[in-house]
mmCIF file with all atom_site columns, C-alpha atoms in Angstrom:
data_model
loop_
_atom_site.group_PDB
_atom_site.id
_atom_site.type_symbol
_atom_site.label_atom_id
_atom_site.label_alt_id
_atom_site.label_comp_id
_atom_site.label_asym_id
_atom_site.label_entity_id
_atom_site.label_seq_id
_atom_site.pdbx_PDB_ins_code
_atom_site.Cartn_x
_atom_site.Cartn_y
_atom_site.Cartn_z
_atom_site.occupancy
_atom_site.B_iso_or_equiv
_atom_site.pdbx_formal_charge
_atom_site.auth_seq_id
_atom_site.auth_comp_id
_atom_site.auth_asym_id
_atom_site.auth_atom_id
_atom_site.pdbx_PDB_model_num
ATOM 1   C CA . MET A 1 1   ? 69.514  87.047  94.380 1.00 39.00 ? 1   MET A CA 1
ATOM 2   C CA . LYS A 1 2   ? 72.342  88.635  92.758 1.00 40.00 ? 2   LYS A CA 1
ATOM 3   C CA . PRO A 1 3   ? 73.482  87.318  89.307 1.00 40.00 ? 3   PRO A CA 1
ATOM 4   C CA . ASP A 1 4   ? 76.569  85.538  88.807 1.00 41.00 ? 4   ASP A CA 1
ATOM 5   C CA . ILE A 1 5   ? 79.225  88.084  87.281 1.00 42.00 ? 5   ILE A CA 1
ATOM 6   C CA . GLY A 1 6   ? 82.352  86.084  87.635 1.00 44.00 ? 6   GLY A CA 1
ATOM 7   C CA . PRO A 1 7   ? 84.839  85.890  85.327 1.00 42.00 ? 7   PRO A CA 1
ATOM 8   C CA . PRO A 1 8   ? 84.472  84.208  82.026 1.00 42.00 ? 8   PRO A CA 1
ATOM 9   C CA . LEU A 1 9   ? 86.671  81.307  80.655 1.00 39.00 ? 9   LEU A CA 1
ATOM 10  C CA . GLY A 1 10  ? 88.543  81.089  84.098 1.00 40.00 ? 10  GLY A CA 1
ATOM 11  C CA . ARG A 1 11  ? 89.929  84.708  83.904 1.00 45.00 ? 11  ARG A CA 1
ATOM 12  C CA . GLU A 1 12  ? 90.627  86.243  87.485 1.00 53.00 ? 12  GLU A CA 1
ATOM 13  C CA . VAL A 1 13  ? 89.915  89.723  88.545 1.00 52.00 ? 13  VAL A CA 1
ATOM 14  C CA . ILE A 1 14  ? 92.552  90.795  91.065 1.00 54.00 ? 14  ILE A CA 1
ATOM 15  C CA . GLY A 1 15  ? 89.898  92.154  93.436 1.00 55.00 ? 15  GLY A CA 1
ATOM 16  C CA . VAL A 1 16  ? 86.181  93.125  93.457 1.00 54.00 ? 16  VAL A CA 1
ATOM 17  C CA . ILE A 1 17  ? 86.416  96.420  95.241 1.00 57.00 ? 17  ILE A CA 1
ATOM 18  C CA . ASP A 1 18  ? 82.834  97.174  95.560 1.00 53.00 ? 18  ASP A CA 1
ATOM 19  C CA . THR A 1 19  ? 79.570  95.981  93.570 1.00 57.00 ? 19  THR A CA 1
ATOM 20  C CA . GLU A 1 20  ? 76.878  97.393  96.363 1.00 63.00 ? 20  GLU A CA 1
ATOM 21  C CA . GLY A 1 21  ? 74.851  100.582 95.921 1.00 76.00 ? 21  GLY A CA 1
ATOM 22  C CA . ALA A 1 22  ? 75.465  102.908 93.219 1.00 90.00 ? 22  ALA A CA 1
ATOM 23  C CA . CYS A 1 23  ? 79.185  102.075 92.688 1.00 93.00 ? 23  CYS A CA 1
ATOM 24  C CA . ALA A 1 24  ? 80.749  98.908  91.516 1.00 94.00 ? 24  ALA A CA 1
ATOM 25  C CA . GLU A 1 25  ? 84.726  98.635  91.159 1.00 94.00 ? 25  GLU A CA 1
ATOM 26  C CA . TRP A 1 26  ? 86.945  96.087  90.119 1.00 94.00 ? 26  TRP A CA 1
ATOM 27  C CA . ASP A 1 27  ? 90.730  95.653  89.487 1.00 93.00 ? 27  ASP A CA 1
ATOM 28  C CA . PHE A 1 28  ? 92.118  93.613  86.973 1.00 94.00 ? 28  PHE A CA 1
ATOM 29  C CA . PRO A 1 29  ? 95.484  92.067  85.993 1.00 93.00 ? 29  PRO A CA 1
ATOM 30  C CA . ALA A 1 30  ? 97.523  93.752  83.024 1.00 91.00 ? 30  ALA A CA 1
ATOM 31  C CA . ASP A 1 31  ? 96.564  90.517  80.944 1.00 91.00 ? 31  ASP A CA 1
ATOM 32  C CA . PRO A 1 32  ? 94.963  90.480  77.364 1.00 89.00 ? 32  PRO A CA 1
ATOM 33  C CA . GLY A 1 33  ? 92.102  88.365  79.161 1.00 92.00 ? 33  GLY A CA 1
ATOM 34  C CA . ALA A 1 34  ? 91.214  91.575  81.146 1.00 94.00 ? 34  ALA A CA 1
ATOM 35  C CA . VAL A 1 35  ? 89.343  93.229  78.379 1.00 95.00 ? 35  VAL A CA 1
ATOM 36  C CA . ARG A 1 36  ? 87.115  90.349  78.095 1.00 96.00 ? 36  ARG A CA 1
ATOM 37  C CA . THR A 1 37  ? 86.380  89.821  81.782 1.00 95.00 ? 37  THR A CA 1
ATOM 38  C CA . ALA A 1 38  ? 85.934  93.610  82.165 1.00 96.00 ? 38  ALA A CA 1
ATOM 39  C CA . ARG A 1 39  ? 83.202  93.610  79.496 1.00 97.00 ? 39  ARG A CA 1
ATOM 40  C CA . ALA A 1 40  ? 81.352  90.853  81.277 1.00 96.00 ? 40  ALA A CA 1
ATOM 41  C CA . VAL A 1 41  ? 81.440  92.184  84.719 1.00 96.00 ? 41  VAL A CA 1
ATOM 42  C CA . VAL A 1 42  ? 80.443  95.780  83.262 1.00 97.00 ? 42  VAL A CA 1
ATOM 43  C CA . ARG A 1 43  ? 77.798  94.064  81.436 1.00 97.00 ? 43  ARG A CA 1
ATOM 44  C CA . ALA A 1 44  ? 76.533  92.278  84.500 1.00 96.00 ? 44  ALA A CA 1
ATOM 45  C CA . GLN A 1 45  ? 76.475  95.254  86.814 1.00 95.00 ? 45  GLN A CA 1
ATOM 46  C CA . LEU A 1 46  ? 74.525  97.058  84.247 1.00 96.00 ? 46  LEU A CA 1
ATOM 47  C CA . GLY A 1 47  ? 71.954  94.696  84.043 1.00 95.00 ? 47  GLY A CA 1
ATOM 48  C CA . GLU A 1 48  ? 71.653  94.239  87.715 1.00 93.00 ? 48  GLU A CA 1
ATOM 49  C CA . TRP A 1 49  ? 71.128  98.168  88.022 1.00 93.00 ? 49  TRP A CA 1
ATOM 50  C CA . GLY A 1 50  ? 68.279  97.852  85.264 1.00 93.00 ? 50  GLY A CA 1
ATOM 51  C CA . LEU A 1 51  ? 70.741  99.971  82.788 1.00 94.00 ? 51  LEU A CA 1
ATOM 52  C CA . GLY A 1 52  ? 70.938  97.232  80.307 1.00 95.00 ? 52  GLY A CA 1
ATOM 53  C CA . ALA A 1 53  ? 70.299  99.783  77.514 1.00 95.00 ? 53  ALA A CA 1
ATOM 54  C CA . LEU A 1 54  ? 73.609  101.275 78.116 1.00 96.00 ? 54  LEU A CA 1
ATOM 55  C CA . GLY A 1 55  ? 75.412  97.762  77.822 1.00 96.00 ? 55  GLY A CA 1
ATOM 56  C CA . ASP A 1 56  ? 76.683  97.944  74.201 1.00 97.00 ? 56  ASP A CA 1
ATOM 57  C CA . VAL A 1 57  ? 78.202  101.480 74.579 1.00 97.00 ? 57  VAL A CA 1
ATOM 58  C CA . THR A 1 58  ? 79.537  101.337 78.097 1.00 98.00 ? 58  THR A CA 1
ATOM 59  C CA . VAL A 1 59  ? 81.332  97.810  77.122 1.00 98.00 ? 59  VAL A CA 1
ATOM 60  C CA . LEU A 1 60  ? 82.564  99.069  73.795 1.00 97.00 ? 60  LEU A CA 1
ATOM 61  C CA . LEU A 1 61  ? 84.224  102.004 75.607 1.00 97.00 ? 61  LEU A CA 1
ATOM 62  C CA . VAL A 1 62  ? 85.568  100.113 78.572 1.00 97.00 ? 62  VAL A CA 1
ATOM 63  C CA . SER A 1 63  ? 86.939  97.652  76.041 1.00 96.00 ? 63  SER A CA 1
ATOM 64  C CA . GLU A 1 64  ? 88.687  100.730 74.237 1.00 94.00 ? 64  GLU A CA 1
ATOM 65  C CA . LEU A 1 65  ? 90.158  101.914 77.595 1.00 95.00 ? 65  LEU A CA 1
ATOM 66  C CA . VAL A 1 66  ? 91.286  98.932  79.088 1.00 95.00 ? 66  VAL A CA 1
ATOM 67  C CA . THR A 1 67  ? 92.998  97.791  75.679 1.00 93.00 ? 67  THR A CA 1
ATOM 68  C CA . ASN A 1 68  ? 94.682  101.206 75.769 1.00 91.00 ? 68  ASN A CA 1
ATOM 69  C CA . SER A 1 69  ? 96.028  100.576 79.314 1.00 92.00 ? 69  SER A CA 1
ATOM 70  C CA . LEU A 1 70  ? 97.186  96.940  78.209 1.00 92.00 ? 70  LEU A CA 1
ATOM 71  C CA . ARG A 1 71  ? 99.049  98.506  75.387 1.00 89.00 ? 71  ARG A CA 1
ATOM 72  C CA . TYR A 1 72  ? 100.854 101.094 77.433 1.00 86.00 ? 72  TYR A CA 1
ATOM 73  C CA . ALA A 1 73  ? 100.847 100.009 80.927 1.00 84.00 ? 73  ALA A CA 1
ATOM 74  C CA . SER A 1 74  ? 102.167 97.037  82.921 1.00 84.00 ? 74  SER A CA 1
ATOM 75  C CA . GLY A 1 75  ? 100.399 97.005  86.187 1.00 84.00 ? 75  GLY A CA 1
ATOM 76  C CA . PRO A 1 76  ? 96.756  96.361  87.476 1.00 92.00 ? 76  PRO A CA 1
ATOM 77  C CA . ILE A 1 77  ? 93.889  98.031  85.396 1.00 94.00 ? 77  ILE A CA 1
ATOM 78  C CA . GLY A 1 78  ? 90.948  99.406  87.803 1.00 94.00 ? 78  GLY A CA 1
ATOM 79  C CA . VAL A 1 79  ? 87.172  100.009 86.372 1.00 96.00 ? 79  VAL A CA 1
ATOM 80  C CA . ARG A 1 80  ? 84.778  101.918 88.178 1.00 95.00 ? 80  ARG A CA 1
ATOM 81  C CA . LEU A 1 81  ? 81.261  102.420 87.295 1.00 96.00 ? 81  LEU A CA 1
ATOM 82  C CA . VAL A 1 82  ? 79.083  105.016 89.331 1.00 95.00 ? 82  VAL A CA 1
ATOM 83  C CA . ARG A 1 83  ? 75.495  105.725 89.003 1.00 93.00 ? 83  ARG A CA 1
ATOM 84  C CA . GLN A 1 84  ? 75.302  109.480 89.763 1.00 88.00 ? 84  GLN A CA 1
ATOM 85  C CA . GLY A 1 85  ? 72.017  111.130 90.936 1.00 80.00 ? 85  GLY A CA 1
ATOM 86  C CA . ASP A 1 86  ? 72.638  114.385 89.336 1.00 69.00 ? 86  ASP A CA 1
ATOM 87  C CA . PRO A 1 87  ? 69.584  115.854 87.707 1.00 67.00 ? 87  PRO A CA 1
ATOM 88  C CA . LEU A 1 88  ? 70.500  114.540 84.286 1.00 75.00 ? 88  LEU A CA 1
ATOM 89  C CA . GLY A 1 89  ? 71.300  111.231 85.774 1.00 90.00 ? 89  GLY A CA 1
ATOM 90  C CA . THR A 1 90  ? 74.821  109.864 84.790 1.00 95.00 ? 90  THR A CA 1
ATOM 91  C CA . LEU A 1 91  ? 76.820  106.957 84.492 1.00 96.00 ? 91  LEU A CA 1
ATOM 92  C CA . LEU A 1 92  ? 80.340  107.683 85.139 1.00 97.00 ? 92  LEU A CA 1
ATOM 93  C CA . VAL A 1 93  ? 82.743  105.181 84.231 1.00 97.00 ? 93  VAL A CA 1
ATOM 94  C CA . GLU A 1 94  ? 86.412  105.253 85.162 1.00 96.00 ? 94  GLU A CA 1
ATOM 95  C CA . VAL A 1 95  ? 89.741  103.004 83.764 1.00 96.00 ? 95  VAL A CA 1
ATOM 96  C CA . SER A 1 96  ? 92.600  103.577 85.828 1.00 95.00 ? 96  SER A CA 1
ATOM 97  C CA . ASP A 1 97  ? 96.187  102.296 85.218 1.00 94.00 ? 97  ASP A CA 1
ATOM 98  C CA . PRO A 1 98  ? 99.720  102.754 86.803 1.00 93.00 ? 98  PRO A CA 1
ATOM 99  C CA . LEU A 1 99  ? 100.717 105.097 83.548 1.00 90.00 ? 99  LEU A CA 1
ATOM 100 C CA . PRO A 1 100 ? 100.739 108.669 84.385 1.00 89.00 ? 100 PRO A CA 1
ATOM 101 C CA . ASP A 1 101 ? 100.943 109.910 80.621 1.00 86.00 ? 101 ASP A CA 1
ATOM 102 C CA . PRO A 1 102 ? 97.436  110.933 79.681 1.00 84.00 ? 102 PRO A CA 1
ATOM 103 C CA . PRO A 1 103 ? 96.013  109.443 76.059 1.00 83.00 ? 103 PRO A CA 1
ATOM 104 C CA . THR A 1 104 ? 95.856  111.877 73.242 1.00 77.00 ? 104 THR A CA 1
ATOM 105 C CA . GLU A 1 105 ? 93.195  112.104 71.008 1.00 75.00 ? 105 GLU A CA 1
ATOM 106 C CA . ARG A 1 106 ? 94.420  111.956 67.319 1.00 76.00 ? 106 ARG A CA 1
ATOM 107 C CA . VAL A 1 107 ? 93.215  111.597 64.007 1.00 79.00 ? 107 VAL A CA 1
ATOM 108 C CA . ALA A 1 108 ? 94.011  108.083 62.691 1.00 75.00 ? 108 ALA A CA 1
ATOM 109 C CA . ALA A 1 109 ? 94.957  107.431 58.956 1.00 77.00 ? 109 ALA A CA 1
ATOM 110 C CA . PRO A 1 110 ? 92.633  105.438 56.976 1.00 79.00 ? 110 PRO A CA 1
ATOM 111 C CA . ASP A 1 111 ? 95.203  102.458 56.942 1.00 81.00 ? 111 ASP A CA 1
ATOM 112 C CA . ASP A 1 112 ? 96.118  102.792 60.671 1.00 73.00 ? 112 ASP A CA 1
ATOM 113 C CA . GLU A 1 113 ? 95.551  99.746  62.779 1.00 74.00 ? 113 GLU A CA 1
ATOM 114 C CA . GLY A 1 114 ? 94.975  101.916 66.013 1.00 72.00 ? 114 GLY A CA 1
ATOM 115 C CA . GLY A 1 115 ? 94.671  105.632 67.286 1.00 72.00 ? 115 GLY A CA 1
ATOM 116 C CA . ARG A 1 116 ? 90.691  105.626 67.215 1.00 81.00 ? 116 ARG A CA 1
ATOM 117 C CA . GLY A 1 117 ? 89.711  104.505 70.789 1.00 83.00 ? 117 GLY A CA 1
ATOM 118 C CA . ILE A 1 118 ? 89.862  107.886 72.140 1.00 88.00 ? 118 ILE A CA 1
ATOM 119 C CA . GLN A 1 119 ? 88.158  109.495 69.337 1.00 88.00 ? 119 GLN A CA 1
ATOM 120 C CA . LEU A 1 120 ? 85.466  106.862 69.960 1.00 89.00 ? 120 LEU A CA 1
ATOM 121 C CA . VAL A 1 121 ? 85.294  107.663 73.629 1.00 93.00 ? 121 VAL A CA 1
ATOM 122 C CA . ALA A 1 122 ? 84.921  111.243 72.856 1.00 92.00 ? 122 ALA A CA 1
ATOM 123 C CA . ARG A 1 123 ? 82.195  110.919 70.379 1.00 93.00 ? 123 ARG A CA 1
ATOM 124 C CA . SER A 1 124 ? 80.073  108.632 72.042 1.00 94.00 ? 124 SER A CA 1
ATOM 125 C CA . SER A 1 125 ? 80.145  109.940 75.643 1.00 96.00 ? 125 SER A CA 1
ATOM 126 C CA . ARG A 1 126 ? 78.666  113.396 76.995 1.00 94.00 ? 126 ARG A CA 1
ATOM 127 C CA . ARG A 1 127 ? 81.818  114.124 78.624 1.00 95.00 ? 127 ARG A CA 1
ATOM 128 C CA . TRP A 1 128 ? 85.263  112.549 78.930 1.00 95.00 ? 128 TRP A CA 1
ATOM 129 C CA . GLY A 1 129 ? 88.601  113.375 80.427 1.00 95.00 ? 129 GLY A CA 1
ATOM 130 C CA . THR A 1 130 ? 91.636  112.378 82.361 1.00 94.00 ? 130 THR A CA 1
ATOM 131 C CA . ARG A 1 131 ? 93.157  112.976 85.854 1.00 93.00 ? 131 ARG A CA 1
ATOM 132 C CA . PRO A 1 132 ? 96.091  111.904 87.816 1.00 90.00 ? 132 PRO A CA 1
ATOM 133 C CA . GLY A 1 133 ? 96.013  108.552 89.904 1.00 80.00 ? 133 GLY A CA 1
ATOM 134 C CA . ARG A 1 134 ? 94.679  108.655 93.530 1.00 68.00 ? 134 ARG A CA 1
ATOM 135 C CA . THR A 1 135 ? 96.630  110.695 96.055 1.00 56.00 ? 135 THR A CA 1
ATOM 136 C CA . GLY A 1 136 ? 99.849  109.101 96.862 1.00 57.00 ? 136 GLY A CA 1
ATOM 137 C CA . THR A 1 137 ? 99.813  106.599 93.793 1.00 66.00 ? 137 THR A CA 1
ATOM 138 C CA . ALA A 1 138 ? 101.186 107.146 90.329 1.00 78.00 ? 138 ALA A CA 1
ATOM 139 C CA . GLY A 1 139 ? 99.388  106.575 87.237 1.00 92.00 ? 139 GLY A CA 1
ATOM 140 C CA . LYS A 1 140 ? 96.072  108.337 85.774 1.00 94.00 ? 140 LYS A CA 1
ATOM 141 C CA . THR A 1 141 ? 92.362  107.669 85.441 1.00 95.00 ? 141 THR A CA 1
ATOM 142 C CA . VAL A 1 142 ? 90.356  108.161 82.085 1.00 95.00 ? 142 VAL A CA 1
ATOM 143 C CA . TRP A 1 143 ? 86.764  108.713 82.699 1.00 96.00 ? 143 TRP A CA 1
ATOM 144 C CA . PHE A 1 144 ? 83.630  109.364 80.720 1.00 97.00 ? 144 PHE A CA 1
ATOM 145 C CA . GLU A 1 145 ? 79.921  109.938 81.568 1.00 97.00 ? 145 GLU A CA 1
ATOM 146 C CA . LEU A 1 146 ? 76.751  108.671 79.758 1.00 97.00 ? 146 LEU A CA 1
ATOM 147 C CA . ALA A 1 147 ? 73.228  109.674 80.282 1.00 94.00 ? 147 ALA A CA 1
ATOM 148 C CA . LEU A 1 148 ? 71.053  107.455 82.073 1.00 93.00 ? 148 LEU A CA 1
ATOM 149 C CA . PRO A 1 149 ? 68.146  106.108 80.065 1.00 87.00 ? 149 PRO A CA 1
ATOM 150 C CA . GLY A 1 150 ? 64.791  107.816 80.738 1.00 76.00 ? 150 GLY A CA 1
#
């Protein structure tokens, strides 16, 4: 039986695109509650895949990227997880939004309230990057890879 990965506190997911097999994908509204909901569904999906050991770091990095999307974009935010069967075993995580401008890694001053999210992604993941939105759409996708346990 599949665990309940519904949104907490009545928050809505715009669409559950896919949660079967090696890929899970959701769209969230550009609403502050999207961060909490994204964390919940990502953690639940990782648990279902037996990847709970990656839960804390994945949820932290997804939170940073969804928060960046909320800060700068006004449209829906997509989150996608892919278990890749490459020789090293990789979890690919993607966060997409309709804003075409890629995030920039910068050095935050000690008193800055922001500016550390992309640094955190860069230092916590195996690799990370950005790419333009899917063919025919505006926007961008920020992605990162984490090594699968074992």
